[in-house]
Amino acid sequence: MANTEPATVTNKQIIFPDYVSGFPKESDLKVTTTTIDLRLPERSKSVLVKNLYLSCDPYMRICMGEPEPLSSSLFPPYNTGEPIVGLGVSKVIDSRHPDYKKGDLLWGIVGWEEYSVITLSPYSHFKIHYTDVPLSYYTGLLGMPGMTAYAGFYEICSPKKGETVFVSAASGAVGQLVGQFAKLMGCYVIGSAGSKEKVDLLKTTFGFDDAFNYKEESDLNAALKRYFPEGIDIYFENVGGKMLDAVLINMKLNGRIAVCGMISQYNLVDPDGVYNLVTILYKRIKVQGFAVSDFYDKYSKFLDFVLPYVREGKITYIEDITEGLESGPSALLGLFHGKNVGKQLFVVARE
């Protein structure tokens, strides 16, 4: 039977025109339409995918800035005039790679567009084997954010039952999981977030012992002392700035800090200073930044750990989903104003 699929189709894209300083605006991203051939050249080793779900993540703001030697090794800057790149869940349309065939599902690095041609490299993409859970979870709970929470909490912080844990940006894609992992360990967990709705979510849905709205606290040091009178064993750092400064003087002896992100600093031309660094010495605090890509070799171990909890309903995951490729820019920029509740992503196509 002849192939009835059209050889060429339109391909809507979100283009990155130029580097950004300060808070990005929707006008910093452009929607355009081009065409793409749905059949790969015979000698290609690439995979052509149809993108289903695309992920909005805070690190993407770093990639929007002028190329800078310090950050570029971990977060390569976007190429101007090309689609921005992020993580997504996709379906294989055509493949010249032996590991993938038409109809396979995968998650990994793709362009913000309807169709992408991807070149595979180690840990750049992962085949999806479990479809008894929502596919969108592979942008969050079962993808990069879930792996980030797992690596940062278990591998970096080495938690013990009964320890005190503080999570900032606790209702986000990563924070909501760190808190639940900590509760599964038998830890005492407090989270901070930026609205009453998010604070209530932490306490009623994610099972945190308590939570507070950092915007309502004029003195973060006093707030932390209120919730941690004996100090903090583990801090999962997502925000940086004034919160980090207050946490440092509330850490316990031999406390551990996993530095996952610093979203409060990404849009600042002049970053906030941190003044209590000497407490790292006095209290023998371990502070470690990490990249989730360093831990992708443990991805199958992570799935073995987390999937039973998901299936048993012992882990809850909240997503904030918008519809259509055109909704991507506003969804992404909303992250930097705290508009999202849970993991932010958008649907490009359902199948």
GROMACS .gro file of C-alpha atoms in nm:
model
  351
    1MET     CA    1   0.000   0.000   0.000
    2ALA     CA    2   0.134   0.345  -0.089
    3ASN     CA    3   0.224   0.588   0.188
    4THR     CA    4  -0.066   0.835   0.207
    5GLU     CA    5   0.108   1.078   0.443
    6PRO     CA    6   0.204   1.410   0.282
    7ALA     CA    7   0.576   1.449   0.216
    8THR     CA    8   0.587   1.808   0.338
    9VAL     CA    9   0.380   1.983   0.607
   10THR     CA   10   0.379   2.323   0.775
   11ASN     CA   11   0.581   2.348   1.096
   12LYS     CA   12   0.492   2.624   1.341
   13GLN     CA   13   0.789   2.738   1.555
   14ILE     CA   14   0.876   2.971   1.845
   15ILE     CA   15   1.181   3.166   1.728
   16PHE     CA   16   1.438   3.337   1.953
   17PRO     CA   17   1.522   3.670   1.779
   18ASP     CA   18   1.787   3.816   2.009
   19TYR     CA   19   1.948   3.798   2.354
   20VAL     CA   20   1.755   3.933   2.652
   21SER     CA   21   1.855   4.153   2.946
   22GLY     CA   22   1.631   4.182   3.253
   23PHE     CA   23   1.283   4.030   3.259
   24PRO     CA   24   1.195   3.879   2.919
   25LYS     CA   25   0.875   3.987   2.741
   26GLU     CA   26   0.648   3.794   2.508
   27SER     CA   27   0.775   4.012   2.223
   28ASP     CA   28   1.119   3.852   2.283
   29LEU     CA   29   0.981   3.531   2.127
   30LYS     CA   30   0.823   3.515   1.781
   31VAL     CA   31   0.576   3.263   1.638
   32THR     CA   32   0.652   3.175   1.276
   33THR     CA   33   0.561   2.903   1.028
   34THR     CA   34   0.790   2.710   0.795
   35THR     CA   35   0.769   2.369   0.625
   36ILE     CA   36   0.933   2.035   0.699
   37ASP     CA   37   0.976   1.713   0.502
   38LEU     CA   38   0.829   1.418   0.695
   39ARG     CA   39   1.076   1.175   0.538
   40LEU     CA   40   1.437   1.177   0.647
   41PRO     CA   41   1.718   1.133   0.392
   42GLU     CA   42   1.826   0.768   0.354
   43ARG     CA   43   2.177   0.827   0.489
   44SER     CA   44   2.061   1.029   0.788
   45LYS     CA   45   2.109   0.890   1.140
   46SER     CA   46   1.853   1.130   1.288
   47VAL     CA   47   1.499   1.088   1.418
   48LEU     CA   48   1.201   1.299   1.309
   49VAL     CA   49   0.946   1.355   1.585
   50LYS     CA   50   0.609   1.519   1.633
   51ASN     CA   51   0.614   1.716   1.956
   52LEU     CA   52   0.323   1.649   2.192
   53TYR     CA   53   0.409   1.829   2.518
   54LEU     CA   54   0.674   2.097   2.570
   55SER     CA   55   0.819   2.191   2.907
   56CYS     CA   56   0.873   2.539   3.055
   57ASP     CA   57   1.168   2.541   3.295
   58PRO     CA   58   1.349   2.821   3.483
   59TYR     CA   59   1.692   2.735   3.341
   60MET     CA   60   1.566   2.846   2.998
   61ARG     CA   61   1.600   3.209   3.109
   62ILE     CA   62   1.976   3.159   3.143
   63CYS     CA   63   1.988   3.035   2.782
   64MET     CA   64   1.816   3.358   2.669
   65GLY     CA   65   2.100   3.578   2.797
   66GLU     CA   66   2.413   3.694   2.617
   67PRO     CA   67   2.671   3.412   2.589
   68GLU     CA   68   2.872   3.410   2.910
   69PRO     CA   69   3.165   3.173   2.977
   70LEU     CA   70   3.058   3.081   3.331
   71SER     CA   71   2.706   2.963   3.248
   72SER     CA   72   2.744   2.856   2.885
   73SER     CA   73   2.916   2.525   2.965
   74LEU     CA   74   2.609   2.409   3.158
   75PHE     CA   75   2.336   2.613   2.985
   76PRO     CA   76   2.435   2.677   2.621
   77PRO     CA   77   2.282   3.003   2.495
   78TYR     CA   78   2.009   2.984   2.233
   79ASN     CA   79   2.099   3.050   1.873
   80THR     CA   80   1.937   3.373   1.758
   81GLY     CA   81   1.695   3.338   1.469
   82GLU     CA   82   1.628   2.972   1.551
   83PRO     CA   83   1.361   2.792   1.757
   84ILE     CA   84   1.429   2.793   2.128
   85VAL     CA   85   1.518   2.451   2.265
   86GLY     CA   86   1.380   2.272   2.568
   87LEU     CA   87   1.255   1.940   2.693
   88GLY     CA   88   0.950   1.771   2.553
   89VAL     CA   89   0.753   1.452   2.498
   90SER     CA   90   0.745   1.346   2.134
   91LYS     CA   91   0.631   1.071   1.897
   92VAL     CA   92   0.859   0.929   1.629
   93ILE     CA   93   0.736   0.999   1.273
   94ASP     CA   94   1.042   0.870   1.086
   95SER     CA   95   1.371   0.725   1.205
   96ARG     CA   96   1.708   0.642   1.058
   97HIS     CA   97   1.843   0.546   1.400
   98PRO     CA   98   1.850   0.177   1.502
   99ASP     CA   99   1.717   0.245   1.854
  100TYR     CA  100   1.394   0.415   1.742
  101LYS     CA  101   1.112   0.320   1.508
  102LYS     CA  102   0.799   0.498   1.387
  103GLY     CA  103   0.540   0.526   1.664
  104ASP     CA  104   0.790   0.516   1.953
  105LEU     CA  105   0.747   0.774   2.229
  106LEU     CA  106   1.041   0.957   2.382
  107TRP     CA  107   1.128   1.253   2.600
  108GLY     CA  108   1.431   1.476   2.570
  109ILE     CA  109   1.571   1.784   2.397
  110VAL     CA  110   1.362   1.926   2.111
  111GLY     CA  111   1.290   2.260   1.949
  112TRP     CA  112   0.981   2.461   2.035
  113GLU     CA  113   0.802   2.364   1.716
  114GLU     CA  114   0.546   2.114   1.591
  115TYR     CA  115   0.807   1.881   1.437
  116SER     CA  116   1.175   1.841   1.521
  117VAL     CA  117   1.465   1.653   1.367
  118ILE     CA  118   1.680   1.530   1.654
  119THR     CA  119   2.033   1.397   1.664
  120LEU     CA  120   2.081   1.151   1.947
  121SER     CA  121   2.370   1.171   2.192
  122PRO     CA  122   2.417   0.998   2.530
  123TYR     CA  123   2.130   1.086   2.767
  124SER     CA  124   1.987   1.349   2.531
  125HIS     CA  125   1.667   1.146   2.488
  126PHE     CA  126   1.495   0.860   2.669
  127LYS     CA  127   1.252   0.612   2.521
  128ILE     CA  128   0.918   0.602   2.706
  129HIS     CA  129   0.831   0.247   2.809
  130TYR     CA  130   0.556   0.312   3.065
  131THR     CA  131   0.233   0.460   2.931
  132ASP     CA  132   0.000   0.367   3.219
  133VAL     CA  133   0.073   0.716   3.359
  134PRO     CA  134  -0.001   1.050   3.186
  135LEU     CA  135   0.246   1.117   2.903
  136SER     CA  136   0.278   1.476   3.027
  137TYR     CA  137   0.447   1.340   3.342
  138TYR     CA  138   0.761   1.287   3.132
  139THR     CA  139   0.806   1.666   3.121
  140GLY     CA  140   0.799   1.671   3.502
  141LEU     CA  141   0.753   1.394   3.756
  142LEU     CA  142   0.908   1.121   3.537
  143GLY     CA  143   1.143   1.351   3.345
  144MET     CA  144   1.411   1.608   3.418
  145PRO     CA  145   1.240   1.777   3.720
  146GLY     CA  146   1.168   1.443   3.888
  147MET     CA  147   1.523   1.324   3.831
  148THR     CA  148   1.647   1.660   3.965
  149ALA     CA  149   1.448   1.622   4.287
  150TYR     CA  150   1.569   1.263   4.328
  151ALA     CA  151   1.938   1.338   4.263
  152GLY     CA  152   1.947   1.655   4.470
  153PHE     CA  153   1.767   1.512   4.770
  154TYR     CA  154   1.901   1.156   4.788
  155GLU     CA  155   2.241   1.180   4.620
  156ILE     CA  156   2.352   1.526   4.737
  157CYS     CA  157   2.178   1.563   5.074
  158SER     CA  158   2.194   1.201   5.206
  159PRO     CA  159   1.880   1.245   5.421
  160LYS     CA  160   1.809   1.059   5.743
  161LYS     CA  161   1.479   0.987   5.912
  162GLY     CA  162   1.375   1.263   6.152
  163GLU     CA  163   1.584   1.538   5.994
  164THR     CA  164   1.446   1.886   5.927
  165VAL     CA  165   1.409   1.987   5.562
  166PHE     CA  166   1.333   2.326   5.406
  167VAL     CA  167   1.232   2.360   5.040
  168SER     CA  168   1.203   2.698   4.865
  169ALA     CA  169   0.983   2.740   4.555
  170ALA     CA  170   0.820   2.434   4.705
  171SER     CA  171   0.512   2.413   4.484
  172GLY     CA  172   0.713   2.414   4.160
  173ALA     CA  173   0.803   2.125   3.932
  174VAL     CA  174   1.093   2.010   4.151
  175GLY     CA  175   1.002   2.141   4.497
  176GLN     CA  176   0.670   1.958   4.524
  177LEU     CA  177   0.856   1.628   4.475
  178VAL     CA  178   1.142   1.705   4.714
  179GLY     CA  179   0.889   1.766   4.990
  180GLN     CA  180   0.710   1.438   4.922
  181PHE     CA  181   1.037   1.243   4.903
  182ALA     CA  182   1.135   1.395   5.238
  183LYS     CA  183   0.804   1.290   5.397
  184LEU     CA  184   0.852   0.936   5.263
  185MET     CA  185   1.188   0.939   5.448
  186GLY     CA  186   1.019   1.042   5.773
  187CYS     CA  187   1.159   1.396   5.774
  188TYR     CA  188   0.998   1.715   5.906
  189VAL     CA  189   0.936   1.934   5.600
  190ILE     CA  190   0.857   2.304   5.558
  191GLY     CA  191   0.811   2.477   5.224
  192SER     CA  192   0.792   2.837   5.107
  193ALA     CA  193   0.589   2.967   4.815
  194GLY     CA  194   0.455   3.298   4.685
  195SER     CA  195   0.077   3.281   4.730
  196LYS     CA  196  -0.190   3.154   4.970
  197GLU     CA  197  -0.310   2.907   4.706
  198LYS     CA  198   0.038   2.755   4.677
  199VAL     CA  199   0.090   2.744   5.055
  200ASP     CA  200  -0.243   2.563   5.098
  201LEU     CA  201  -0.142   2.319   4.824
  202LEU     CA  202   0.181   2.236   5.007
  203LYS     CA  203  -0.003   2.156   5.328
  204THR     CA  204  -0.318   1.986   5.198
  205THR     CA  205  -0.207   1.812   4.877
  206PHE     CA  206   0.168   1.749   4.904
  207GLY     CA  207   0.175   1.665   5.276
  208PHE     CA  208   0.429   1.923   5.396
  209ASP     CA  209   0.424   1.964   5.775
  210ASP     CA  210   0.379   2.338   5.727
  211ALA     CA  211   0.446   2.615   5.476
  212PHE     CA  212   0.460   2.994   5.453
  213ASN     CA  213   0.421   3.272   5.197
  214TYR     CA  214   0.760   3.441   5.177
  215LYS     CA  215   0.597   3.758   5.040
  216GLU     CA  216   0.416   3.805   5.372
  217GLU     CA  217   0.734   3.775   5.579
  218SER     CA  218   0.919   4.102   5.640
  219ASP     CA  219   1.198   3.913   5.819
  220LEU     CA  220   1.290   3.579   5.657
  221ASN     CA  221   1.537   3.499   5.934
  222ALA     CA  222   1.260   3.531   6.195
  223ALA     CA  223   1.024   3.323   5.981
  224LEU     CA  224   1.274   3.038   5.953
  225LYS     CA  225   1.345   3.051   6.328
  226ARG     CA  226   0.971   3.020   6.386
  227TYR     CA  227   0.945   2.702   6.179
  228PHE     CA  228   1.289   2.558   6.265
  229PRO     CA  229   1.364   2.653   6.626
  230GLU     CA  230   1.638   2.387   6.637
  231GLY     CA  231   1.771   2.467   6.289
  232ILE     CA  232   1.765   2.316   5.939
  233ASP     CA  233   1.944   1.993   5.845
  234ILE     CA  234   1.871   2.005   5.472
  235TYR     CA  235   1.790   2.299   5.246
  236PHE     CA  236   1.684   2.236   4.886
  237GLU     CA  237   1.774   2.565   4.719
  238ASN     CA  238   1.563   2.687   4.428
  239VAL     CA  239   1.557   3.066   4.468
  240GLY     CA  240   1.885   3.218   4.593
  241GLY     CA  241   1.921   3.580   4.711
  242LYS     CA  242   1.769   3.691   5.040
  243MET     CA  243   1.621   3.348   5.113
  244LEU     CA  244   1.959   3.178   5.088
  245ASP     CA  245   2.111   3.444   5.313
  246ALA     CA  246   1.847   3.381   5.581
  247VAL     CA  247   1.877   3.003   5.551
  248LEU     CA  248   2.254   3.005   5.608
  249ILE     CA  249   2.225   3.144   5.962
  250ASN     CA  250   1.949   2.893   6.042
  251MET     CA  251   2.134   2.581   5.930
  252LYS     CA  252   2.237   2.318   6.182
  253LEU     CA  253   2.592   2.197   6.233
  254ASN     CA  254   2.689   1.973   5.938
  255GLY     CA  255   2.381   2.078   5.742
  256ARG     CA  256   2.355   2.013   5.367
  257ILE     CA  257   2.238   2.247   5.092
  258ALA     CA  258   2.162   2.118   4.743
  259VAL     CA  259   2.177   2.413   4.502
  260CYS     CA  260   1.929   2.329   4.228
  261GLY     CA  261   1.851   2.679   4.104
  262MET     CA  262   1.830   3.048   4.192
  263ILE     CA  263   1.525   3.174   4.006
  264SER     CA  264   1.513   3.504   4.199
  265GLN     CA  265   1.844   3.603   4.037
  266TYR     CA  266   1.802   3.508   3.671
  267ASN     CA  267   1.642   3.834   3.559
  268LEU     CA  268   1.852   4.073   3.769
  269VAL     CA  269   2.116   4.287   3.606
  270ASP     CA  270   2.280   4.328   3.951
  271PRO     CA  271   2.232   4.005   4.151
  272ASP     CA  272   2.157   4.016   4.525
  273GLY     CA  273   2.453   3.979   4.757
  274VAL     CA  274   2.473   3.694   5.009
  275TYR     CA  275   2.629   3.811   5.334
  276ASN     CA  276   2.620   3.514   5.571
  277LEU     CA  277   2.867   3.291   5.387
  278VAL     CA  278   3.097   3.266   5.688
  279THR     CA  279   2.840   3.039   5.855
  280ILE     CA  280   2.934   2.772   5.598
  281LEU     CA  281   3.268   2.756   5.780
  282TYR     CA  282   3.141   2.791   6.136
  283LYS     CA  283   2.869   2.527   6.096
  284ARG     CA  284   3.061   2.298   5.855
  285ILE     CA  285   2.779   2.324   5.602
  286LYS     CA  286   2.804   2.130   5.277
  287VAL     CA  287   2.683   2.345   4.986
  288GLN     CA  288   2.679   2.169   4.652
  289GLY     CA  289   2.554   2.283   4.316
  290PHE     CA  290   2.458   2.008   4.076
  291ALA     CA  291   2.341   1.943   3.722
  292VAL     CA  292   2.077   1.675   3.670
  293SER     CA  293   2.264   1.561   3.357
  294ASP     CA  294   2.540   1.432   3.586
  295PHE     CA  295   2.292   1.178   3.725
  296TYR     CA  296   2.107   1.058   3.415
  297ASP     CA  297   2.292   0.724   3.440
  298LYS     CA  298   2.063   0.661   3.741
  299TYR     CA  299   1.742   0.729   3.545
  300SER     CA  300   1.623   0.366   3.535
  301LYS     CA  301   1.692   0.336   3.909
  302PHE     CA  302   1.485   0.653   3.961
  303LEU     CA  303   1.191   0.510   3.764
  304ASP     CA  304   1.206   0.185   3.965
  305PHE     CA  305   1.190   0.396   4.280
  306VAL     CA  306   0.919   0.645   4.187
  307LEU     CA  307   0.673   0.456   3.964
  308PRO     CA  308   0.536   0.229   4.241
  309TYR     CA  309   0.463   0.537   4.457
  310VAL     CA  310   0.289   0.706   4.163
  311ARG     CA  311   0.078   0.400   4.085
  312GLU     CA  312  -0.018   0.357   4.451
  313GLY     CA  313  -0.118   0.723   4.478
  314LYS     CA  314   0.152   0.793   4.739
  315ILE     CA  315   0.306   1.069   4.526
  316THR     CA  316   0.091   1.351   4.390
  317TYR     CA  317   0.195   1.573   4.101
  318ILE     CA  318   0.027   1.899   4.002
  319GLU     CA  319   0.064   2.031   3.649
  320ASP     CA  320  -0.020   2.373   3.502
  321ILE     CA  321  -0.100   2.300   3.137
  322THR     CA  322  -0.179   2.552   2.862
  323GLU     CA  323  -0.303   2.466   2.513
  324GLY     CA  324  -0.126   2.525   2.183
  325LEU     CA  325   0.224   2.617   2.069
  326GLU     CA  326   0.128   2.987   2.070
  327SER     CA  327   0.069   2.967   2.447
  328GLY     CA  328   0.434   2.870   2.507
  329PRO     CA  329   0.590   3.217   2.544
  330SER     CA  330   0.338   3.344   2.804
  331ALA     CA  331   0.357   3.011   2.990
  332LEU     CA  332   0.737   3.031   3.009
  333LEU     CA  333   0.749   3.395   3.114
  334GLY     CA  334   0.484   3.333   3.378
  335LEU     CA  335   0.740   3.122   3.567
  336PHE     CA  336   0.940   3.435   3.647
  337HIS     CA  337   0.636   3.608   3.796
  338GLY     CA  338   0.514   3.306   3.996
  339LYS     CA  339   0.200   3.263   3.785
  340ASN     CA  340   0.230   2.886   3.751
  341VAL     CA  341   0.085   2.645   4.007
  342GLY     CA  342   0.286   2.325   3.978
  343LYS     CA  343   0.479   2.202   3.675
  344GLN     CA  344   0.436   2.440   3.379
  345LEU     CA  345   0.401   2.287   3.034
  346PHE     CA  346   0.194   2.326   2.720
  347VAL     CA  347   0.027   2.092   2.473
  348VAL     CA  348   0.136   2.107   2.111
  349ALA     CA  349  -0.063   1.799   1.999
  350ARG     CA  350  -0.247   1.520   2.181
  351GLU     CA  351  -0.125   1.245   1.948
   0.00000   0.00000   0.00000
